[in-house]
mmCIF file of C-alpha atoms in Angstrom:
data_model
loop_
_atom_site.group_PDB
_atom_site.id
_atom_site.type_symbol
_atom_site.label_atom_id
_atom_site.label_comp_id
_atom_site.label_asym_id
_atom_site.label_seq_id
_atom_site.Cartn_x
_atom_site.Cartn_y
_atom_site.Cartn_z
ATOM 1 C CA MET A 269 1.689 31.101 16.971
ATOM 2 C CA ASN A 270 3.637 31.448 19.937
ATOM 3 C CA ASN A 271 7.379 32.208 20.728
ATOM 4 C CA GLN A 272 7.828 28.036 21.789
ATOM 5 C CA GLU A 273 5.641 27.075 18.796
ATOM 6 C CA LEU A 274 8.186 29.242 16.373
ATOM 7 C CA LYS A 275 11.104 27.705 17.976
ATOM 8 C CA ARG A 276 9.741 24.025 17.085
ATOM 9 C CA TYR A 277 8.763 24.707 13.881
ATOM 10 C CA ASP A 278 11.793 26.847 13.017
ATOM 11 C CA ARG A 279 13.298 24.285 10.610
ATOM 12 C CA GLN A 280 10.407 23.192 8.673
ATOM 13 C CA LEU A 281 9.305 27.932 8.393
ATOM 14 C CA LEU A 282 12.619 28.595 6.659
ATOM 15 C CA LEU A 283 11.188 25.734 3.784
ATOM 16 C CA GLU A 284 9.259 28.668 1.449
ATOM 17 C CA GLU A 285 7.407 25.095 0.460
ATOM 18 C CA ILE A 286 5.436 25.528 4.052
ATOM 19 C CA GLY A 287 6.690 28.659 5.776
ATOM 20 C CA PHE A 288 3.850 30.232 7.775
ATOM 21 C CA GLU A 289 0.977 29.423 6.117
ATOM 22 C CA GLY A 290 1.393 25.438 5.181
ATOM 23 C CA GLN A 291 2.351 25.301 8.694
ATOM 24 C CA GLU A 292 -1.305 26.587 9.523
ATOM 25 C CA LYS A 293 -3.146 24.267 7.929
ATOM 26 C CA LEU A 294 -0.912 21.946 9.108
ATOM 27 C CA HIS A 295 -2.103 22.968 12.611
ATOM 28 C CA GLN A 296 -6.161 23.117 10.979
ATOM 29 C CA THR A 297 -5.791 19.661 9.258
ATOM 30 C CA SER A 298 -6.963 17.089 11.313
ATOM 31 C CA VAL A 299 -5.931 13.427 9.932
ATOM 32 C CA LEU A 300 -7.476 9.951 10.548
ATOM 33 C CA VAL A 301 -3.765 7.241 11.200
ATOM 34 C CA ILE A 302 -5.025 3.538 10.924
ATOM 35 C CA GLY A 303 -3.396 0.659 12.669
ATOM 36 C CA ALA A 304 -0.365 2.729 14.850
ATOM 37 C CA GLY A 305 1.681 -0.988 13.911
ATOM 38 C CA GLY A 306 5.113 -0.824 11.675
ATOM 39 C CA LEU A 307 3.074 2.050 9.497
ATOM 40 C CA GLY A 308 1.360 3.774 11.964
ATOM 41 C CA CYS A 309 4.116 3.987 14.777
ATOM 42 C CA PRO A 310 7.201 5.785 12.210
ATOM 43 C CA LEU A 311 4.573 8.208 10.605
ATOM 44 C CA LEU A 312 2.506 9.102 14.011
ATOM 45 C CA LEU A 313 6.100 10.611 14.722
ATOM 46 C CA TYR A 314 6.420 12.723 11.790
ATOM 47 C CA LEU A 315 2.830 14.112 11.992
ATOM 48 C CA ALA A 316 3.658 14.916 15.605
ATOM 49 C CA GLY A 317 6.279 16.447 15.049
ATOM 50 C CA ALA A 318 5.377 18.332 11.596
ATOM 51 C CA GLY A 319 2.516 19.720 14.032
ATOM 52 C CA LEU A 320 -0.749 18.099 13.062
ATOM 53 C CA GLY A 321 -4.087 20.058 15.169
ATOM 54 C CA LYS A 322 -5.497 16.490 15.519
ATOM 55 C CA ILE A 323 -4.295 13.184 14.792
ATOM 56 C CA GLY A 324 -6.554 10.018 15.583
ATOM 57 C CA ILE A 325 -5.029 6.838 16.174
ATOM 58 C CA ILE A 326 -6.953 3.406 16.290
ATOM 59 C CA ASP A 327 -5.988 0.230 16.331
ATOM 60 C CA GLY A 328 -7.707 -2.610 18.233
ATOM 61 C CA ASP A 329 -4.768 -4.029 19.189
ATOM 62 C CA VAL A 330 -2.300 -4.748 21.971
ATOM 63 C CA VAL A 331 1.632 -4.511 22.075
ATOM 64 C CA GLU A 332 3.357 -7.873 21.435
ATOM 65 C CA GLU A 333 7.373 -8.721 22.218
ATOM 66 C CA SER A 334 7.385 -9.751 18.339
ATOM 67 C CA ASN A 335 6.484 -6.368 17.892
ATOM 68 C CA LEU A 336 9.221 -4.108 18.849
ATOM 69 C CA HIS A 337 11.361 -4.712 16.458
ATOM 70 C CA ARG A 338 10.216 -2.913 13.769
ATOM 71 C CA GLN A 339 7.619 -1.284 16.221
ATOM 72 C CA VAL A 340 9.828 1.729 17.576
ATOM 73 C CA LEU A 341 6.877 3.392 19.759
ATOM 74 C CA TYR A 342 7.075 0.822 22.151
ATOM 75 C CA GLN A 343 8.995 -0.295 24.794
ATOM 76 C CA MET A 344 9.203 -3.733 27.093
ATOM 77 C CA ASN A 345 6.573 -2.136 29.536
ATOM 78 C CA ASP A 346 4.393 -1.026 26.822
ATOM 79 C CA ILE A 347 3.899 -5.212 26.222
ATOM 80 C CA GLY A 348 0.415 -5.965 27.033
ATOM 81 C CA LYS A 349 -0.853 -2.099 26.524
ATOM 82 C CA ASN A 350 -3.790 -1.511 23.846
ATOM 83 C CA LYS A 351 -1.566 0.475 20.855
ATOM 84 C CA ALA A 352 -3.879 2.647 20.059
ATOM 85 C CA GLN A 353 -4.538 4.724 23.965
ATOM 86 C CA THR A 354 0.187 3.911 24.167
ATOM 87 C CA ALA A 355 0.666 5.761 20.906
ATOM 88 C CA ALA A 356 -2.182 8.533 21.771
ATOM 89 C CA ASP A 357 -0.208 8.758 25.433
ATOM 90 C CA LYS A 358 3.498 8.489 23.759
ATOM 91 C CA LEU A 359 2.793 11.321 21.233
ATOM 92 C CA SER A 360 1.816 13.767 23.068
ATOM 93 C CA ARG A 361 4.938 14.018 25.335
ATOM 94 C CA LEU A 362 6.712 14.631 22.514
ATOM 95 C CA ASN A 363 3.945 17.254 21.275
ATOM 96 C CA PRO A 364 1.928 18.542 24.282
ATOM 97 C CA GLY A 365 0.478 21.345 21.492
ATOM 98 C CA ILE A 366 -1.737 18.637 19.310
ATOM 99 C CA GLN A 367 -4.843 17.048 20.061
ATOM 100 C CA LEU A 368 -4.593 13.151 19.867
ATOM 101 C CA GLN A 369 -7.596 10.784 20.292
ATOM 102 C CA ALA A 370 -7.631 7.316 19.956
ATOM 103 C CA TYR A 371 -9.828 4.790 19.135
ATOM 104 C CA PRO A 372 -8.900 1.524 20.841
ATOM 105 C CA HIS A 373 -10.644 -1.140 19.076
ATOM 106 C CA HIS A 374 -10.672 -2.410 15.567
ATOM 107 C CA LEU A 375 -12.339 -0.471 12.395
ATOM 108 C CA SER A 376 -16.283 -1.307 11.758
ATOM 109 C CA PRO A 377 -18.286 -1.645 9.699
ATOM 110 C CA GLU A 378 -20.469 -0.529 11.819
ATOM 111 C CA ASN A 379 -18.699 2.243 13.216
ATOM 112 C CA ALA A 380 -16.254 4.109 10.253
ATOM 113 C CA MET A 381 -17.846 5.751 9.083
ATOM 114 C CA ALA A 382 -18.695 7.963 11.949
ATOM 115 C CA ILE A 383 -15.432 7.727 13.133
ATOM 116 C CA ILE A 384 -13.278 8.471 9.292
ATOM 117 C CA ALA A 385 -16.634 11.977 9.401
ATOM 118 C CA ALA A 386 -15.316 13.848 11.057
ATOM 119 C CA TYR A 387 -11.461 13.494 10.714
ATOM 120 C CA ASP A 388 -10.228 15.363 6.893
ATOM 121 C CA LEU A 389 -7.504 13.370 5.420
ATOM 122 C CA VAL A 390 -7.408 9.498 6.114
ATOM 123 C CA ILE A 391 -4.070 6.922 6.613
ATOM 124 C CA ASP A 392 -4.363 3.798 5.380
ATOM 125 C CA GLY A 393 -0.907 1.993 7.102
ATOM 126 C CA SER A 394 -3.491 -1.084 7.850
ATOM 127 C CA ASP A 395 -2.414 -4.818 7.986
ATOM 128 C CA ASN A 396 -4.983 -7.143 6.767
ATOM 129 C CA PHE A 397 -7.255 -6.817 3.244
ATOM 130 C CA PRO A 398 -10.407 -6.209 4.704
ATOM 131 C CA THR A 399 -9.660 -3.534 6.057
ATOM 132 C CA ARG A 400 -7.870 -1.782 3.368
ATOM 133 C CA TYR A 401 -10.864 -1.864 1.682
ATOM 134 C CA LEU A 402 -13.798 -0.761 4.535
ATOM 135 C CA VAL A 403 -11.249 2.026 4.935
ATOM 136 C CA ASN A 404 -10.947 2.929 0.669
ATOM 137 C CA ASP A 405 -14.996 2.324 0.429
ATOM 138 C CA SER A 406 -16.147 4.674 3.657
ATOM 139 C CA CYS A 407 -13.513 6.830 1.909
ATOM 140 C CA VAL A 408 -15.145 7.172 -1.042
ATOM 141 C CA ALA A 409 -18.737 7.500 0.152
ATOM 142 C CA LEU A 410 -17.318 10.242 2.694
ATOM 143 C CA ASN A 411 -15.200 11.755 -0.362
ATOM 144 C CA LYS A 412 -12.185 12.095 1.804
ATOM 145 C CA PRO A 413 -8.480 11.727 0.536
ATOM 146 C CA LEU A 414 -6.425 8.799 1.070
ATOM 147 C CA VAL A 415 -3.213 8.160 1.698
ATOM 148 C CA PHE A 416 -1.649 3.797 1.057
ATOM 149 C CA GLY A 417 0.500 2.512 2.108
ATOM 150 C CA SER A 418 2.012 -1.834 2.492
ATOM 151 C CA ILE A 419 4.551 -3.535 3.673
ATOM 152 C CA PHE A 420 5.838 -7.178 2.841
ATOM 153 C CA LYS A 421 8.684 -9.421 3.632
ATOM 154 C CA PHE A 422 11.613 -6.511 1.524
ATOM 155 C CA GLU A 423 9.136 -4.175 -0.165
ATOM 156 C CA GLY A 424 6.554 -1.952 0.105
ATOM 157 C CA GLN A 425 4.566 0.282 -1.807
ATOM 158 C CA VAL A 426 3.130 3.612 -1.090
ATOM 159 C CA SER A 427 0.396 5.309 -2.950
ATOM 160 C CA VAL A 428 -2.488 8.619 -2.553
ATOM 161 C CA PHE A 429 -6.090 7.606 -2.979
ATOM 162 C CA ASN A 430 -9.344 9.085 -4.076
ATOM 163 C CA TYR A 431 -7.695 12.714 -4.406
ATOM 164 C CA GLN A 432 -8.401 15.339 -6.408
ATOM 165 C CA GLY A 433 -10.903 12.768 -8.073
ATOM 166 C CA GLY A 434 -8.364 10.291 -8.877
ATOM 167 C CA PRO A 435 -8.057 6.526 -8.609
ATOM 168 C CA ASP A 436 -9.443 4.523 -5.186
ATOM 169 C CA TYR A 437 -7.511 1.963 -4.160
ATOM 170 C CA ARG A 438 -10.180 -0.328 -6.036
ATOM 171 C CA SER A 439 -9.146 0.626 -9.911
ATOM 172 C CA CYS A 440 -5.324 -0.476 -8.236
ATOM 173 C CA TYR A 441 -6.849 -4.216 -6.896
ATOM 174 C CA PRO A 442 -10.878 -4.321 -7.186
ATOM 175 C CA GLU A 443 -11.055 -7.544 -5.480
ATOM 176 C CA SER A 444 -9.876 -9.480 -2.625
ATOM 177 C CA PRO A 445 -8.474 -12.149 -2.584
ATOM 178 C CA LEU A 446 -9.456 -14.800 -0.482
ATOM 179 C CA PRO A 447 -8.466 -15.176 2.417
ATOM 180 C CA GLU A 448 -5.957 -17.964 1.941
ATOM 181 C CA GLU A 449 -4.164 -16.099 -0.513
ATOM 182 C CA GLN A 450 -3.270 -13.160 1.505
ATOM 183 C CA PRO A 451 0.256 -12.064 2.720
ATOM 184 C CA ASN A 452 1.550 -11.230 6.041
ATOM 185 C CA CYS A 453 4.009 -10.338 7.686
ATOM 186 C CA GLY A 454 3.684 -13.467 10.651
ATOM 187 C CA GLU A 455 3.563 -15.492 8.339
ATOM 188 C CA SER A 456 6.429 -14.486 5.570
ATOM 189 C CA GLY A 457 8.300 -12.453 8.212
ATOM 190 C CA VAL A 458 9.144 -8.394 7.532
ATOM 191 C CA THR A 459 12.353 -6.272 7.838
ATOM 192 C CA GLY A 460 12.795 -3.999 11.001
ATOM 193 C CA PRO A 461 13.315 -0.515 8.758
ATOM 194 C CA LEU A 462 11.019 -0.913 5.887
ATOM 195 C CA PRO A 463 7.995 0.018 7.490
ATOM 196 C CA GLY A 464 10.191 2.963 9.056
ATOM 197 C CA ILE A 465 10.559 3.780 4.896
ATOM 198 C CA ILE A 466 7.245 3.022 4.167
ATOM 199 C CA GLY A 467 5.970 5.243 7.138
ATOM 200 C CA SER A 468 8.389 7.846 6.406
ATOM 201 C CA MET A 469 7.185 8.598 2.932
ATOM 202 C CA MET A 470 2.753 8.305 4.008
ATOM 203 C CA ALA A 471 3.859 11.302 5.939
ATOM 204 C CA ASN A 472 6.247 13.352 2.987
ATOM 205 C CA GLU A 473 2.704 12.861 1.066
ATOM 206 C CA CYS A 474 0.538 13.839 4.219
ATOM 207 C CA MET A 475 2.298 16.536 4.358
ATOM 208 C CA LYS A 476 2.754 17.319 0.770
ATOM 209 C CA ILE A 477 -1.930 17.115 0.213
ATOM 210 C CA ILE A 478 -1.940 19.598 3.222
ATOM 211 C CA CYS A 479 0.525 21.809 1.853
ATOM 212 C CA GLY A 480 0.255 21.498 -0.737
ATOM 213 C CA PHE A 481 3.599 22.221 -2.451
ATOM 214 C CA GLY A 482 5.036 18.390 -3.994
ATOM 215 C CA ASP A 483 4.064 16.499 -6.748
ATOM 216 C CA HIS A 484 1.982 14.198 -4.871
ATOM 217 C CA LEU A 485 1.291 10.167 -5.481
ATOM 218 C CA SER A 486 -2.055 9.912 -7.143
ATOM 219 C CA GLY A 487 -3.297 7.359 -9.504
ATOM 220 C CA LYS A 488 0.306 6.370 -9.059
ATOM 221 C CA LEU A 489 1.291 3.272 -7.559
ATOM 222 C CA LEU A 490 5.556 3.705 -5.907
ATOM 223 C CA ILE A 491 7.224 0.395 -5.470
ATOM 224 C CA PHE A 492 10.052 0.427 -3.633
ATOM 225 C CA ASN A 493 12.648 -2.838 -2.662
ATOM 226 C CA ALA A 494 15.026 -2.872 0.065
ATOM 227 C CA LEU A 495 17.353 -5.197 -1.455
ATOM 228 C CA ASN A 496 18.581 -3.473 -3.869
ATOM 229 C CA TYR A 497 17.179 -0.147 -3.667
ATOM 230 C CA ASP A 498 14.976 -0.228 -6.369
ATOM 231 C CA MET A 499 12.238 2.272 -6.599
ATOM 232 C CA GLN A 500 9.146 2.687 -9.752
ATOM 233 C CA ILE A 501 6.096 4.930 -10.503
ATOM 234 C CA PHE A 502 3.545 3.025 -11.719
ATOM 235 C CA ASN A 503 0.380 5.224 -13.219
ATOM 236 C CA ILE A 504 -2.609 3.618 -11.762
ATOM 237 C CA GLN A 505 -5.962 3.826 -14.151
ATOM 238 C CA PRO A 506 -9.287 3.587 -13.291
ATOM 239 C CA GLU A 507 -11.257 1.024 -13.798
ATOM 240 C CA ASN A 508 -14.391 1.854 -14.782
ATOM 241 C CA PRO A 509 -13.785 6.682 -14.608
ATOM 242 C CA LYS A 510 -16.209 8.546 -13.221
ATOM 243 C CA SER A 511 -16.974 11.183 -15.469
ATOM 244 C CA ASP A 512 -17.519 8.590 -18.605
ATOM 245 C CA PRO A 513 -19.748 5.639 -19.405
ATOM 246 C CA PRO A 514 -17.089 2.043 -18.785
ATOM 247 C CA THR A 515 -15.856 1.499 -22.556
ATOM 248 C CA GLU A 516 -14.290 -1.999 -23.985
ATOM 249 C CA GLY A 517 -11.015 -3.331 -21.981
ATOM 250 C CA THR A 518 -11.887 -1.490 -18.649
ATOM 251 C CA ASP A 519 -13.017 -3.755 -16.565
ATOM 252 C CA LYS A 520 -9.918 -6.807 -15.335
ATOM 253 C CA THR A 521 -12.011 -9.736 -16.831
ATOM 254 C CA ALA A 522 -10.685 -7.721 -20.684
ATOM 255 C CA ILE A 523 -7.921 -7.624 -19.726
ATOM 256 C CA TYR A 524 -6.812 -10.728 -18.255
ATOM 257 C CA GLN A 525 -8.292 -13.599 -16.064
ATOM 258 C CA GLU A 526 -7.373 -15.356 -13.109
ATOM 259 C CA ILE A 527 -6.268 -19.382 -13.052
ATOM 260 C CA GLY A 528 -6.249 -21.776 -11.028
ATOM 261 C CA GLN A 529 -3.142 -23.782 -10.028
ATOM 262 C CA GLN A 530 -5.777 -26.989 -11.335
ATOM 263 C CA GLU A 531 -6.529 -25.759 -14.576
ATOM 264 C CA LEU A 532 -2.539 -24.925 -15.291
ATOM 265 C CA GLN A 533 -1.740 -28.506 -14.513
ATOM 266 C CA ASP A 534 -4.622 -29.066 -16.530
ATOM 267 C CA TRP A 535 -3.013 -27.160 -19.452
ATOM 268 C CA LYS A 536 0.464 -28.881 -18.981
ATOM 269 C CA ASP A 537 -1.862 -32.737 -18.856
ATOM 270 C CA LYS A 538 -3.422 -31.692 -22.152
ATOM 271 C CA GLU A 539 0.257 -30.389 -23.474
ATOM 272 C CA GLU A 540 -2.311 -26.696 -24.303
ATOM 273 C CA PRO A 541 0.674 -24.124 -25.567
ATOM 274 C CA PHE A 542 0.889 -20.957 -23.218
ATOM 275 C CA LEU A 543 3.605 -18.840 -21.743
ATOM 276 C CA LEU A 544 4.102 -19.141 -18.254
ATOM 277 C CA ILE A 545 6.834 -15.996 -17.196
ATOM 278 C CA ASP A 546 6.543 -15.614 -12.765
ATOM 279 C CA VAL A 547 7.647 -11.496 -11.884
ATOM 280 C CA ARG A 548 8.376 -12.061 -8.311
ATOM 281 C CA GLU A 549 12.155 -10.995 -7.578
ATOM 282 C CA ALA A 550 14.935 -13.139 -8.221
ATOM 283 C CA TYR A 551 15.298 -15.244 -4.828
ATOM 284 C CA GLU A 552 11.610 -15.617 -5.383
ATOM 285 C CA PHE A 553 12.116 -17.141 -7.746
ATOM 286 C CA GLU A 554 14.677 -19.066 -6.086
ATOM 287 C CA GLU A 555 13.429 -19.835 -3.050
ATOM 288 C CA TYR A 556 10.007 -21.850 -4.573
ATOM 289 C CA ASN A 557 8.860 -21.446 -8.225
ATOM 290 C CA ILE A 558 6.332 -23.453 -10.538
ATOM 291 C CA GLY A 559 8.527 -23.357 -13.409
ATOM 292 C CA GLY A 560 8.396 -20.897 -16.160
ATOM 293 C CA THR A 561 10.522 -18.239 -17.150
ATOM 294 C CA HIS A 562 11.364 -15.336 -14.489
ATOM 295 C CA ILE A 563 10.975 -11.724 -15.138
ATOM 296 C CA SER A 564 10.655 -9.283 -12.844
ATOM 297 C CA LEU A 565 8.071 -7.378 -12.350
ATOM 298 C CA TYR A 566 11.284 -3.973 -12.607
ATOM 299 C CA ASP A 567 12.707 -5.162 -15.725
ATOM 300 C CA LEU A 568 9.309 -6.150 -17.397
ATOM 301 C CA LYS A 569 8.762 -2.524 -19.517
ATOM 302 C CA GLU A 570 12.544 -3.498 -20.752
ATOM 303 C CA LYS A 571 11.881 -7.122 -21.791
ATOM 304 C CA ILE A 572 7.914 -6.683 -23.007
ATOM 305 C CA ALA A 573 9.398 -6.478 -27.072
ATOM 306 C CA ASP A 574 11.901 -9.566 -25.716
ATOM 307 C CA ILE A 575 8.884 -12.684 -24.886
ATOM 308 C CA PRO A 576 7.788 -14.787 -27.412
ATOM 309 C CA PHE A 577 4.155 -13.829 -28.733
ATOM 310 C CA HIS A 578 1.814 -16.995 -26.748
ATOM 311 C CA HIS A 579 -1.760 -16.563 -27.551
ATOM 312 C CA LYS A 580 -1.744 -17.772 -23.812
ATOM 313 C CA LEU A 581 0.430 -15.433 -21.341
ATOM 314 C CA VAL A 582 0.986 -16.567 -17.715
ATOM 315 C CA LEU A 583 1.692 -13.808 -15.254
ATOM 316 C CA CYS A 584 2.339 -15.459 -11.483
ATOM 317 C CA CYS A 585 3.083 -13.932 -8.196
ATOM 318 C CA THR A 586 2.778 -14.455 -5.178
ATOM 319 C CA SER A 587 -0.154 -13.273 -3.814
ATOM 320 C CA GLY A 588 -1.781 -11.390 -7.269
ATOM 321 C CA ALA A 589 -0.675 -8.254 -7.330
ATOM 322 C CA LYS A 590 2.106 -7.902 -8.812
ATOM 323 C CA SER A 591 1.210 -10.524 -12.227
ATOM 324 C CA ARG A 592 -2.476 -7.663 -11.817
ATOM 325 C CA MET A 593 0.418 -5.037 -12.646
ATOM 326 C CA ALA A 594 1.822 -6.942 -15.005
ATOM 327 C CA ALA A 595 -1.305 -7.980 -16.701
ATOM 328 C CA LYS A 596 -2.144 -3.830 -16.795
ATOM 329 C CA LEU A 597 1.977 -2.846 -17.821
ATOM 330 C CA ILE A 598 1.843 -6.363 -20.866
ATOM 331 C CA SER A 599 -1.856 -5.165 -22.845
ATOM 332 C CA GLN A 600 -0.987 -2.272 -23.019
ATOM 333 C CA ASN A 601 2.314 -2.666 -25.593
ATOM 334 C CA ARG A 602 0.295 -6.496 -26.802
ATOM 335 C CA LYS A 603 -2.856 -8.159 -27.639
ATOM 336 C CA GLU A 604 -2.435 -11.647 -25.941
ATOM 337 C CA LYS A 605 -4.614 -13.641 -23.812
ATOM 338 C CA LEU A 606 -3.348 -12.801 -20.007
ATOM 339 C CA PHE A 607 -3.932 -15.174 -17.538
ATOM 340 C CA ILE A 608 -3.144 -14.692 -13.332
ATOM 341 C CA ILE A 609 -1.300 -17.275 -11.089
ATOM 342 C CA SER A 610 -1.087 -16.913 -7.484
ATOM 343 C CA LEU A 611 1.583 -19.228 -5.717
ATOM 344 C CA LEU A 612 -0.543 -18.619 -2.497
ATOM 345 C CA ASN A 613 -2.753 -21.798 -2.533
ATOM 346 C CA SER A 614 -0.341 -23.874 -4.552
ATOM 347 C CA ASN A 615 0.301 -27.463 -2.544
ATOM 348 C CA ARG A 616 4.173 -26.797 -1.569
#
């Protein structure tokens, strides 16, 4: 490193966990960032500031005024410009010593493998399920580690997939929700600081993987709630472990069954006994619910023993994601027949 670089990275070099060796690893690593939106903006700023050797940015969207409350790379005069190219231009002024590659288009099945193959590590900050599954499956096929993050309203998630034999995204979410069941910030909203918090966590995971310090989130899902600063980490077990043949209970159908609103109504009409538990946050339950008992996913572990036994235990949340995690948690402690139901396709 020259004198200018020593000065720029001085505070990182002072850290025993990074030092000269870690800084050189950062300089030699290439990272592809999927999405230059709410999550991409903060993590790109911190990765560029940290001195990553090469950063690829792929995003086919243009800057809109509604982005500006949370996408902190952009200003009013950027409205209408492509996000990937605009982000690359701004980051080059932040740190002219790194290499930046903009891909001003969306990731697709036609280009994913070729683009991802050119990078050492991938970070997924996309905002839709088709892209998340495309990124995951491409990383698995190419054996690339994947840092994942997502946000919804006041909640964020962070994990590391396909790293050192760890589980991939499908181990946590085996199948994509139906289009009408997929939440998005355009319909539900998101608080501005949340992507900054989650994006910073994603950048931190990236640096830990590259430099080899700290405990990473491979095999774990971190969930952060900005309303009350509740933070929990759930263990992720692969649906089908790579080293062992599948056994009874490893596939999702053996753990739980997904049902719709009509099936639940049929049970009510026939007076079939079941227990409905809504695992969302209290404010979500108060805003809208279909009845049942409210137990937040964050409190579920401590209250499992207090839940009355029922032959049919139905877990309810907005998109099904929290219900799936709740089902896995309950299945480790009890042997009821578990069902999950999503509220996104209900008639409100």
